[in-house]
mmCIF file with all atom_site columns, C-alpha atoms in Angstrom:
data_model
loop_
_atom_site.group_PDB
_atom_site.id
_atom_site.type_symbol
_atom_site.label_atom_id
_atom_site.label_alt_id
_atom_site.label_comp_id
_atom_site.label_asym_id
_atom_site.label_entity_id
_atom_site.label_seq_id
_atom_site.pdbx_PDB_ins_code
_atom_site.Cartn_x
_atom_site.Cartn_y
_atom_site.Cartn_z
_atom_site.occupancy
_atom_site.B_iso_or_equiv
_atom_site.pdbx_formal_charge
_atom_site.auth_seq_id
_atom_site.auth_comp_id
_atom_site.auth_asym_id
_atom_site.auth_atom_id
_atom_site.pdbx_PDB_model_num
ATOM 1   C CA . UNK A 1 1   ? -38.093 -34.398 -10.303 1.00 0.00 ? 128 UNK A CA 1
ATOM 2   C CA . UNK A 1 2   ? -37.761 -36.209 -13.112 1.00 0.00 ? 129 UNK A CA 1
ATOM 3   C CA . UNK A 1 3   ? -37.098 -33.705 -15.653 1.00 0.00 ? 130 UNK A CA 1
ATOM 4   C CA . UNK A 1 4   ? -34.134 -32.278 -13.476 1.00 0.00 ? 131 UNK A CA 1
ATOM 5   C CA . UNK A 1 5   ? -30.482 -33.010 -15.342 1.00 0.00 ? 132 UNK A CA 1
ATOM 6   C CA . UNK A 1 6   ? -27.205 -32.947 -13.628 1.00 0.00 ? 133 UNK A CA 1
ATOM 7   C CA . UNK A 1 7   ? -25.161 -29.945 -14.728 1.00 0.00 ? 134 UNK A CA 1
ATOM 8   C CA . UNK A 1 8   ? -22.703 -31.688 -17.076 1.00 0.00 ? 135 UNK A CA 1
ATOM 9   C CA . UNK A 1 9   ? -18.795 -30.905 -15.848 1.00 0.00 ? 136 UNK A CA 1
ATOM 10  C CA . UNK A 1 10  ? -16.215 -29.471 -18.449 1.00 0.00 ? 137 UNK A CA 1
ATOM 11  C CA . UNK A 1 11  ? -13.889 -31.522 -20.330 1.00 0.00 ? 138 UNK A CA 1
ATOM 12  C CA . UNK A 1 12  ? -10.078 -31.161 -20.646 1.00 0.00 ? 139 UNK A CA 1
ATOM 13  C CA . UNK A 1 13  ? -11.087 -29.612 -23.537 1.00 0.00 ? 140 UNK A CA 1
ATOM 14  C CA . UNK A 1 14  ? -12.423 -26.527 -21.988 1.00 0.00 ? 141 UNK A CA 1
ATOM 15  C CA . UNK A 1 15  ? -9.149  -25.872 -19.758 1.00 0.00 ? 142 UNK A CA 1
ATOM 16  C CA . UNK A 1 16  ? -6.920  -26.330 -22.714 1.00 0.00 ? 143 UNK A CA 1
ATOM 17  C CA . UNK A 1 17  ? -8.922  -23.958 -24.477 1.00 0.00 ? 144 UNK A CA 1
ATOM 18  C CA . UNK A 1 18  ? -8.546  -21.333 -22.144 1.00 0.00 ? 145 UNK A CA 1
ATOM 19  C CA . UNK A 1 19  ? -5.019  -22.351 -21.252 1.00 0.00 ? 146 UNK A CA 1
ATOM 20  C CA . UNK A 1 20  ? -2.598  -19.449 -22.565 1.00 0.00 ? 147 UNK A CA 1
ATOM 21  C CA . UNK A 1 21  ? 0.321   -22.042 -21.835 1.00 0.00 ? 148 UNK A CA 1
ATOM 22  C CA . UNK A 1 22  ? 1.742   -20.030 -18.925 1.00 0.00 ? 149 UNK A CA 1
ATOM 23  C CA . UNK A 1 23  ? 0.822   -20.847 -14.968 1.00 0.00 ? 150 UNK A CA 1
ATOM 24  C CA . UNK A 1 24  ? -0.194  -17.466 -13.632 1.00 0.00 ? 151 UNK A CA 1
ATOM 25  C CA . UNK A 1 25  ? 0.916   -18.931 -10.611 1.00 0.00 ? 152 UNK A CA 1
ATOM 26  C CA . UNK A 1 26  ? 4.494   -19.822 -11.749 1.00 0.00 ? 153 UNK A CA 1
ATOM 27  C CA . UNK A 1 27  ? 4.977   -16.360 -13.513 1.00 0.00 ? 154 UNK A CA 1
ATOM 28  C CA . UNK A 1 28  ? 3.948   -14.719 -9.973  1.00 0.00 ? 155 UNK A CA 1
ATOM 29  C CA . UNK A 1 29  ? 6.733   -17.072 -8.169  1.00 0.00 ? 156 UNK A CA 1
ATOM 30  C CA . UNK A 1 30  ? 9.407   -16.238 -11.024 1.00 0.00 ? 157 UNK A CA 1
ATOM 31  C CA . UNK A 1 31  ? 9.150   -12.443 -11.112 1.00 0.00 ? 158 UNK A CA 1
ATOM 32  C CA . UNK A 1 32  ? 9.405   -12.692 -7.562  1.00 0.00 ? 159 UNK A CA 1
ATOM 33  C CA . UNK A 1 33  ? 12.447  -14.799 -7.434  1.00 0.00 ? 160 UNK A CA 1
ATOM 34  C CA . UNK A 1 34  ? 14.198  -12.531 -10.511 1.00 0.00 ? 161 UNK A CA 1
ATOM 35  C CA . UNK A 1 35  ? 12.843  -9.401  -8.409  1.00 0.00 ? 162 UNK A CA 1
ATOM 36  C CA . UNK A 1 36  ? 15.097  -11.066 -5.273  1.00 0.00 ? 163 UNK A CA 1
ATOM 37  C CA . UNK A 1 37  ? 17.839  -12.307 -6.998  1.00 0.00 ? 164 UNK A CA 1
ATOM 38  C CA . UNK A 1 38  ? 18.064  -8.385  -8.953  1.00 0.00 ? 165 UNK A CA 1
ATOM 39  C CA . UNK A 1 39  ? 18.111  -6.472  -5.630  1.00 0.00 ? 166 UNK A CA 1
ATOM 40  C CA . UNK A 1 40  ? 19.460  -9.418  -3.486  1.00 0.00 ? 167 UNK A CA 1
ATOM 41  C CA . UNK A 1 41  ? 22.326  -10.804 -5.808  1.00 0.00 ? 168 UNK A CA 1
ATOM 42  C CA . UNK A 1 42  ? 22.826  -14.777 -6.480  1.00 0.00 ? 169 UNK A CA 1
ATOM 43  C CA . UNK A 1 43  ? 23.568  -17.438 -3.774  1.00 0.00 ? 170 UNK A CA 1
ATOM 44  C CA . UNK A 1 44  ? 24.469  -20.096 -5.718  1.00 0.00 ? 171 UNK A CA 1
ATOM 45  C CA . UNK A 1 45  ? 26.513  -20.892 -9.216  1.00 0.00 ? 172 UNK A CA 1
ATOM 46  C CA . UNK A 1 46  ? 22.281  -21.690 -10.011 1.00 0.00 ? 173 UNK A CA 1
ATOM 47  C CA . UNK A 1 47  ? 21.339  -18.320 -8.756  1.00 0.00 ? 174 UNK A CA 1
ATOM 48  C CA . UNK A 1 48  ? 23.900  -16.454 -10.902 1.00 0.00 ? 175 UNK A CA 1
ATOM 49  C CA . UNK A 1 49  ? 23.081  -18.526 -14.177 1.00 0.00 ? 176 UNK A CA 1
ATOM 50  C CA . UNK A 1 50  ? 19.647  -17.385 -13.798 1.00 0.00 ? 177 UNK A CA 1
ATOM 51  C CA . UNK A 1 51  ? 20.760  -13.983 -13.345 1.00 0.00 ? 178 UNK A CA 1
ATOM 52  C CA . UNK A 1 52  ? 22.811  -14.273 -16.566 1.00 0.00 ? 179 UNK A CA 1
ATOM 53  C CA . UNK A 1 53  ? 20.000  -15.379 -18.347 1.00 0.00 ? 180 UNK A CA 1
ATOM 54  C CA . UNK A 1 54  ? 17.295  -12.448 -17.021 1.00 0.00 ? 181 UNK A CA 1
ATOM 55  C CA . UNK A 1 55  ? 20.239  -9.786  -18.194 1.00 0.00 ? 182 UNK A CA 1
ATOM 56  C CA . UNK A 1 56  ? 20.785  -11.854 -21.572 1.00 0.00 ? 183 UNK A CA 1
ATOM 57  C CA . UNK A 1 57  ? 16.528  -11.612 -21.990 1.00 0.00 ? 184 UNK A CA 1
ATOM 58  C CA . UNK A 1 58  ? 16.480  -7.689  -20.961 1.00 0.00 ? 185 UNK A CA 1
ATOM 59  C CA . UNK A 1 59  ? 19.097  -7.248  -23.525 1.00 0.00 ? 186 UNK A CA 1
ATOM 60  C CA . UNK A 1 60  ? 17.520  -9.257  -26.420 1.00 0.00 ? 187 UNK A CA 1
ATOM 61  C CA . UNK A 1 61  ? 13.687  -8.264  -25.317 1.00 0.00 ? 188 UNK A CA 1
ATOM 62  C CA . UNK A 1 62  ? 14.023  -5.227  -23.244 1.00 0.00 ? 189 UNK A CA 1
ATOM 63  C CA . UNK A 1 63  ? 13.120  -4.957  -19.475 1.00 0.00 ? 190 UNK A CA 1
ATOM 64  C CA . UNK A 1 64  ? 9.620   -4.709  -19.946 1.00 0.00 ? 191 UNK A CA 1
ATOM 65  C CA . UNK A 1 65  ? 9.604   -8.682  -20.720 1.00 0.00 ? 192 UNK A CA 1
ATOM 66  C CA . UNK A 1 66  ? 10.764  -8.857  -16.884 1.00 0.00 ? 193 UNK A CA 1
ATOM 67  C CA . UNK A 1 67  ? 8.788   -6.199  -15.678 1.00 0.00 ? 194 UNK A CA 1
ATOM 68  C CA . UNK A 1 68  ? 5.933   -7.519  -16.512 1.00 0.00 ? 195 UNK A CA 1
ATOM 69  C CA . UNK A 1 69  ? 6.259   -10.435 -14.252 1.00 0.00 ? 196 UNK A CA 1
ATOM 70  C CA . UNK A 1 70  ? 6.257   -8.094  -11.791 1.00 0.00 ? 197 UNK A CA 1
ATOM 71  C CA . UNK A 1 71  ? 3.131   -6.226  -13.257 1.00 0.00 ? 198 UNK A CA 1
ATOM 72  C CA . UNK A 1 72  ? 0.291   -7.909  -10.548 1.00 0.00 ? 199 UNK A CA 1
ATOM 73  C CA . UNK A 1 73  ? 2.455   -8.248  -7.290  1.00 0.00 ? 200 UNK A CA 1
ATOM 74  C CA . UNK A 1 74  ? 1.561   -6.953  -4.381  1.00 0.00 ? 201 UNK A CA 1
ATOM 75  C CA . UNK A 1 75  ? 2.521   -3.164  -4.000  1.00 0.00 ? 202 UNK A CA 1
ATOM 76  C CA . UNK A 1 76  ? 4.416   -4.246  -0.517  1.00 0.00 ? 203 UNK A CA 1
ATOM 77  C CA . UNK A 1 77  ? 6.351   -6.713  -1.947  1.00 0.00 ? 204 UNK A CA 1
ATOM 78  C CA . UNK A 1 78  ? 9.971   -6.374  -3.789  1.00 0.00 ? 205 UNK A CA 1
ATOM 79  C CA . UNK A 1 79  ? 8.765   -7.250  -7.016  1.00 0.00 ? 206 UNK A CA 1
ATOM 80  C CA . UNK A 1 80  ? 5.756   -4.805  -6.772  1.00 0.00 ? 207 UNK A CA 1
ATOM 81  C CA . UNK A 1 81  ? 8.550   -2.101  -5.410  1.00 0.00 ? 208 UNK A CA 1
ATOM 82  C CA . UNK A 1 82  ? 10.051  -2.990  -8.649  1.00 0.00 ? 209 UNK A CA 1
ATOM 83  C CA . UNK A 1 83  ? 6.850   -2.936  -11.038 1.00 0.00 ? 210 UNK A CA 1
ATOM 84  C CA . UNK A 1 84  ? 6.489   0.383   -9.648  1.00 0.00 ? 211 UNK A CA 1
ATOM 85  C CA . UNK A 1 85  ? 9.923   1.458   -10.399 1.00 0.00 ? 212 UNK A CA 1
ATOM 86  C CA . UNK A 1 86  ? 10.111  0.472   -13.330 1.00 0.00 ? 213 UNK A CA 1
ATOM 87  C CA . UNK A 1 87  ? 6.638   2.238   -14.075 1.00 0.00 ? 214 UNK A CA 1
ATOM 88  C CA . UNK A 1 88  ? 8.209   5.507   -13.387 1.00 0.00 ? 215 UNK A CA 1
ATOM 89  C CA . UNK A 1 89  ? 11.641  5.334   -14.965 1.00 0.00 ? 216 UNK A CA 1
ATOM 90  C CA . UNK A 1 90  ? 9.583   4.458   -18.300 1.00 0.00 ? 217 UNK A CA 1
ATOM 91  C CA . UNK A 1 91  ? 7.041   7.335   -18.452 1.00 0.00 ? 218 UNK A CA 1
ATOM 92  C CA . UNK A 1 92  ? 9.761   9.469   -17.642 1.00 0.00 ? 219 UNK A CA 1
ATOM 93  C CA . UNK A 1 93  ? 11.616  8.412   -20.628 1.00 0.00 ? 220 UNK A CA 1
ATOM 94  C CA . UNK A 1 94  ? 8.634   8.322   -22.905 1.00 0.00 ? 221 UNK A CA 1
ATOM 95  C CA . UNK A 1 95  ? 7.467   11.922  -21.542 1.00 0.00 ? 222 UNK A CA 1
ATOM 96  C CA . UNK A 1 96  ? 10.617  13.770  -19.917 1.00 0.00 ? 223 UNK A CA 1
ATOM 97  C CA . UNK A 1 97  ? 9.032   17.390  -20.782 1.00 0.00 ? 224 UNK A CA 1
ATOM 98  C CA . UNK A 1 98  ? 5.779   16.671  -18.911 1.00 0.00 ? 225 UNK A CA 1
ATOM 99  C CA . UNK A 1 99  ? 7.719   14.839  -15.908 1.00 0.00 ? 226 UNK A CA 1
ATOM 100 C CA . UNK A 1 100 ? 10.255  17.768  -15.980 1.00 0.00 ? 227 UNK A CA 1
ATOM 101 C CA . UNK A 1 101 ? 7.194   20.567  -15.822 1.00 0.00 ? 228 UNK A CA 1
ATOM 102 C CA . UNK A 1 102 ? 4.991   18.506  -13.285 1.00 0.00 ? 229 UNK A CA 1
ATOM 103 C CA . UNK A 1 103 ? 8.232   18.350  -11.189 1.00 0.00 ? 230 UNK A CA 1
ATOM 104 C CA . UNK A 1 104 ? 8.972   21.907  -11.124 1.00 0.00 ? 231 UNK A CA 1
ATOM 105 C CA . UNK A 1 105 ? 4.988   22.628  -10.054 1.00 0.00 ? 232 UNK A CA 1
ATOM 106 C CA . UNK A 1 106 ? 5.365   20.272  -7.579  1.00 0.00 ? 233 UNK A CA 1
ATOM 107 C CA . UNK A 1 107 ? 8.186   21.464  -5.910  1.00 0.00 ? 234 UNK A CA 1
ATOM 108 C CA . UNK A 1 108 ? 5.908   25.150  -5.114  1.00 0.00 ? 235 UNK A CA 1
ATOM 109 C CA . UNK A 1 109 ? 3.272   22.386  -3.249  1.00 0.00 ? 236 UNK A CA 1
ATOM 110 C CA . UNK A 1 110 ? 5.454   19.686  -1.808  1.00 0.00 ? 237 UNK A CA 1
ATOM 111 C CA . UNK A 1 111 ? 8.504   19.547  0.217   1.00 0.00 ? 238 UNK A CA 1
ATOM 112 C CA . UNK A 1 112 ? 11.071  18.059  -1.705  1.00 0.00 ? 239 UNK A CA 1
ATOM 113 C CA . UNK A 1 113 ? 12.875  15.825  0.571   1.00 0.00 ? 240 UNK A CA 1
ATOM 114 C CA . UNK A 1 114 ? 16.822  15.512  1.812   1.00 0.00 ? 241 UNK A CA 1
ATOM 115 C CA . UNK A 1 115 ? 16.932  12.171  -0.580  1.00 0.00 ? 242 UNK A CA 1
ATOM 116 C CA . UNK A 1 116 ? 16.372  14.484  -3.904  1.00 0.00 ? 243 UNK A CA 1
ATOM 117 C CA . UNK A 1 117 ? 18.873  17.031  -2.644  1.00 0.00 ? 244 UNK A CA 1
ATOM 118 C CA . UNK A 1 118 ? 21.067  18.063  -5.688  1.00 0.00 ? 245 UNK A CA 1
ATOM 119 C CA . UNK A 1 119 ? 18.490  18.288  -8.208  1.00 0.00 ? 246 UNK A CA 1
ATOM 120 C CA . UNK A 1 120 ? 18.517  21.595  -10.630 1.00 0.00 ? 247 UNK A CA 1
ATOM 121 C CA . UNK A 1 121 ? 16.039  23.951  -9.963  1.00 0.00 ? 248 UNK A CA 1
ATOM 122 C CA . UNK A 1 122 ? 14.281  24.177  -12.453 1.00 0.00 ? 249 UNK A CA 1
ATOM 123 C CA . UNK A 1 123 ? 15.111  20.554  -14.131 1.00 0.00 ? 250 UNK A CA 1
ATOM 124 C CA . UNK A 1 124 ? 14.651  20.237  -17.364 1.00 0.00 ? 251 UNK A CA 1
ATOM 125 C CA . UNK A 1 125 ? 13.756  16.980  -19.633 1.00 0.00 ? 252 UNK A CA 1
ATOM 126 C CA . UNK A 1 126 ? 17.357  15.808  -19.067 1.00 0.00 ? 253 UNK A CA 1
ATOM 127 C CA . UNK A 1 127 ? 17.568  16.529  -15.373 1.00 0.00 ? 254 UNK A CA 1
ATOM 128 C CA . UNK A 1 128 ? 14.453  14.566  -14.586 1.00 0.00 ? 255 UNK A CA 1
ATOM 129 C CA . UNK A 1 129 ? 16.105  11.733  -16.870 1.00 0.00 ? 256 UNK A CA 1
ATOM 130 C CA . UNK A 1 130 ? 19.121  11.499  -14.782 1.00 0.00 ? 257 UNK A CA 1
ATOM 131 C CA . UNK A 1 131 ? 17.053  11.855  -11.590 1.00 0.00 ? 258 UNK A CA 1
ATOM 132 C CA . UNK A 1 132 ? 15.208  9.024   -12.190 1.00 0.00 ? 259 UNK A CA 1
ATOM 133 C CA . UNK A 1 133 ? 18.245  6.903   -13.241 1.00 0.00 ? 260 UNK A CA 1
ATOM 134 C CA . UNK A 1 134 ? 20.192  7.866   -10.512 1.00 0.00 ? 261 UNK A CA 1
ATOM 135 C CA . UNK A 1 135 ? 17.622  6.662   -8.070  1.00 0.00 ? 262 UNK A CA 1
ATOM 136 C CA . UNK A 1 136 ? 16.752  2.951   -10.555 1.00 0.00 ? 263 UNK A CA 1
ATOM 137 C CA . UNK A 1 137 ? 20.613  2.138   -10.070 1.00 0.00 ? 264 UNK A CA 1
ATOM 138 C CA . UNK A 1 138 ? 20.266  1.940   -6.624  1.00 0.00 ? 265 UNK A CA 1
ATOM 139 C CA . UNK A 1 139 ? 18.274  -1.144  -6.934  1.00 0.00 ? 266 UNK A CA 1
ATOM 140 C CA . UNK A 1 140 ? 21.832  -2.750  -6.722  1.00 0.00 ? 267 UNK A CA 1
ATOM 141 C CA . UNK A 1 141 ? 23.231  -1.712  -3.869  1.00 0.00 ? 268 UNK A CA 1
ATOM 142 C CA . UNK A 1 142 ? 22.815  -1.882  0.322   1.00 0.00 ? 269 UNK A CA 1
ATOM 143 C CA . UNK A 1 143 ? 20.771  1.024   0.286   1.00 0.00 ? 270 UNK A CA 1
ATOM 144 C CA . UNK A 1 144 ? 17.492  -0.430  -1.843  1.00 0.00 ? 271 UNK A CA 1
ATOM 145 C CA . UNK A 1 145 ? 15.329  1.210   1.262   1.00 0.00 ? 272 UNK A CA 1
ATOM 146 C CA . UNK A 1 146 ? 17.038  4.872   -0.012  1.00 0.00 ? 273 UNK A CA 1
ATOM 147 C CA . UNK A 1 147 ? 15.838  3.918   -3.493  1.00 0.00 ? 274 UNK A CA 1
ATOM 148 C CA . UNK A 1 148 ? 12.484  3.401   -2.578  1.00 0.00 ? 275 UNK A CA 1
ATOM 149 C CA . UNK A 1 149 ? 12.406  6.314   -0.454  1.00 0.00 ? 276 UNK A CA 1
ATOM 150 C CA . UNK A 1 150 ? 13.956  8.754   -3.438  1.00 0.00 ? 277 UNK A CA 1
ATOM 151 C CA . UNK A 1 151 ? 11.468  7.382   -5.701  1.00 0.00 ? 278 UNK A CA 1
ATOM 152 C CA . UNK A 1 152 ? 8.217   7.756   -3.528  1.00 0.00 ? 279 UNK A CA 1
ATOM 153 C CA . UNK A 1 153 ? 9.674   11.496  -2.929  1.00 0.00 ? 280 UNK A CA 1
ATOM 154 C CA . UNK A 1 154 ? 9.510   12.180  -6.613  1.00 0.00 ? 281 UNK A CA 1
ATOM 155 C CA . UNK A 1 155 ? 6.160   10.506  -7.709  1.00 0.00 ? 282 UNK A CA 1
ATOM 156 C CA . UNK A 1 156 ? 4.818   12.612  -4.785  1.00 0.00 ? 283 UNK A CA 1
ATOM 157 C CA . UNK A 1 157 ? 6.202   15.571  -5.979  1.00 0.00 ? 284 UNK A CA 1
ATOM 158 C CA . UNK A 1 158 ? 5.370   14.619  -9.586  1.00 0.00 ? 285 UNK A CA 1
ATOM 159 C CA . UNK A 1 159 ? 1.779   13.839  -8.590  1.00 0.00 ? 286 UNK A CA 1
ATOM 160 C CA . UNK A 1 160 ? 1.227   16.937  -6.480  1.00 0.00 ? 287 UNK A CA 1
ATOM 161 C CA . UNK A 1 161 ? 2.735   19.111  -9.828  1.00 0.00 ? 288 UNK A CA 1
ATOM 162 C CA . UNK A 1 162 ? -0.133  17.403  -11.812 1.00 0.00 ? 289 UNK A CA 1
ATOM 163 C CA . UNK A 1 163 ? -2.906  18.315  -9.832  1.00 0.00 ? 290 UNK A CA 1
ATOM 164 C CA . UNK A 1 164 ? -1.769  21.492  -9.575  1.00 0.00 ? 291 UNK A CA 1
ATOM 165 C CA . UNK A 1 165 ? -1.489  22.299  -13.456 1.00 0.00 ? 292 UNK A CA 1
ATOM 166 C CA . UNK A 1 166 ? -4.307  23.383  -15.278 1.00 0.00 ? 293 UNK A CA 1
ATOM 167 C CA . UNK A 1 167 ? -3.868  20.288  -17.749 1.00 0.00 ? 294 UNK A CA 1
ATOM 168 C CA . UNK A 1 168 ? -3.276  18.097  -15.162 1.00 0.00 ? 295 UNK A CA 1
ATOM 169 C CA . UNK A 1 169 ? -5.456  14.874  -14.658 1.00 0.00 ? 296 UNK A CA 1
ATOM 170 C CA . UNK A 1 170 ? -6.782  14.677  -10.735 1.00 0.00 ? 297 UNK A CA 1
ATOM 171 C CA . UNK A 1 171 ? -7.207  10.880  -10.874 1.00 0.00 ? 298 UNK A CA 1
ATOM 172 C CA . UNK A 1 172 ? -3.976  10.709  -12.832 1.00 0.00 ? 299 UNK A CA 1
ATOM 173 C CA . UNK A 1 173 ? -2.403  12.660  -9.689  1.00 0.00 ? 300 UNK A CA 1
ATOM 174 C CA . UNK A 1 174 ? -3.729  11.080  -7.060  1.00 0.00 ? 301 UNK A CA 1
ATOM 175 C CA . UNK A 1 175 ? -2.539  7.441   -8.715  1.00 0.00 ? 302 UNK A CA 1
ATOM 176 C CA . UNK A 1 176 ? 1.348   8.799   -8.593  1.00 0.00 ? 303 UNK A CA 1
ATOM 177 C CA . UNK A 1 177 ? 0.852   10.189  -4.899  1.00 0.00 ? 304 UNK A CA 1
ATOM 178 C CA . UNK A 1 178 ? -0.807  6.428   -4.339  1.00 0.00 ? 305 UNK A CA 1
ATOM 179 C CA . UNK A 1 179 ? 2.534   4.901   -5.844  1.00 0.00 ? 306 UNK A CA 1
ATOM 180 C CA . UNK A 1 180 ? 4.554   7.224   -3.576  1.00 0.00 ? 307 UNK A CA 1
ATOM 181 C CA . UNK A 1 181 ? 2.691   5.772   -0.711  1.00 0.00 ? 308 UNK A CA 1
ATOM 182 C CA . UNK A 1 182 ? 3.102   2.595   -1.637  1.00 0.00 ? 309 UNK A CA 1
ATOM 183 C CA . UNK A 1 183 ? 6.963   3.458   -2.843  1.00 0.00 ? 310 UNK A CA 1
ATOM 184 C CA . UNK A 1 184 ? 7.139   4.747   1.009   1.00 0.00 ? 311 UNK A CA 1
ATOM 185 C CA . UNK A 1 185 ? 5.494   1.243   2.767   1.00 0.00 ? 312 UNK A CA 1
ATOM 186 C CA . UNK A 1 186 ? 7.709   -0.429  0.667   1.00 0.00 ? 313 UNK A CA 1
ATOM 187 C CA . UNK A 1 187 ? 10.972  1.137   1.899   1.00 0.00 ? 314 UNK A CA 1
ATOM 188 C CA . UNK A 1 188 ? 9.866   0.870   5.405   1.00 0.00 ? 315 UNK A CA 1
ATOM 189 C CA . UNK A 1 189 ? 9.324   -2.736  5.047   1.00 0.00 ? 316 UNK A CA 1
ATOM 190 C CA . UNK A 1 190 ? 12.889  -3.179  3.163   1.00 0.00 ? 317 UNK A CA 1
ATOM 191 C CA . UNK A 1 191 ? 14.481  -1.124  6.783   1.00 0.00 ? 318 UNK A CA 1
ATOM 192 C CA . UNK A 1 192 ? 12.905  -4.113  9.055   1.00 0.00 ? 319 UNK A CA 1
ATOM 193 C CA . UNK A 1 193 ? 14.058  -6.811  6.318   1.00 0.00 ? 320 UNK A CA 1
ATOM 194 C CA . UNK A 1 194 ? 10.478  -7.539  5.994   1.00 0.00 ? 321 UNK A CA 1
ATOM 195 C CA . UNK A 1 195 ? 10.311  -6.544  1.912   1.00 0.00 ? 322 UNK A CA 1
ATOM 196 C CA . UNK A 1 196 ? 10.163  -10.448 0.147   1.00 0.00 ? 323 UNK A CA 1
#
């Protein structure tokens, strides 16, 4: 018994080593207070000086530096609502053909909903563009549970149109009709005030 040695414990050393300089507990509790005070507007003259300063940083850095605060939330909370958002409004910009053809193939599958009414048929690149913009500004606004709702309609759509096309990816697909799902639980929750 002896020869047995206590396990040594690590040193400060070791944490500061690892330590990337940010609290992944603090970034979680600041995306989710931007995420409120983005959809819920300021309450104080503190509120609305952080808000300045989260417009001046999407401005200087772009929106992803906020969205990706937002990145590990949990999919039924408002700042996972908005990772998720945010998610689609940039592939659509980065690929508005392949959004515009997947759309269009998954209108022949799925029932596009009353909250898409008004879209071209077909859309093109540009359609999809302002589709998707259209339903993002409604983050501001008394109708954030219509947002969510639009948006879960057209990853479903979007996600059915994949699987259906010859080059589509099935696992691709069936993460968009996921995000709808989770786009849908999400405006549900925002209806009984119960989205935080």
């Amino acid at each position: 018994m002896s020869d047995f040695k206590k396990p040594s414990l690590p040193g400060s050393a070791l944490f500061e080593a690892q330590a990337d300089g940010a609290d992944p507990a603090e970034m979680t509790a600041a995306g989710h207070r931007i995420a409120n005070l983005l959809v819920r507007g300021p309450r104080s003259d503190d509120d609305q000086g952080l808000v300045d300063r989260v417009l001046h940083l999407a401005d200087a850095e772009g929106l992803g530096a906020i969205a990706d605060l937002w990145s590990h939330a949990a999919a039924d909370s408002l700042a996972g609502a908005l990772w998720r958002l945010y998610l689609l409004r940039t592939w659509v910009y980065r690929q508005p053909e392949q959004a515009a053809r997947e759309f269009s193939s998954g209108k022949a599958y799925a029932p596009v909903h009353e909250v898409l009414a008004g879209v071209v048929d077909p859309p093109g690149p540009e359609e999809v563009i302002e589709l998707v913009d259209t339903v993002v500004r409604g983050i501001v606004g008394p109708d954030f549970d219509v947002t969510l709702d639009r948006a879960a309609s057209f990853a479903h759509i979007v996600g059915v149109g994949r699987a259906q096309l010859e080059s589509g990816d099935p696992q691709s697909a069936a993460k968009l009709v996921d995000t709808a799902l989770h786009l849908r639980r999400a405006a549900v929750l925002e209806r009984a005030s119960q989205l935080h």
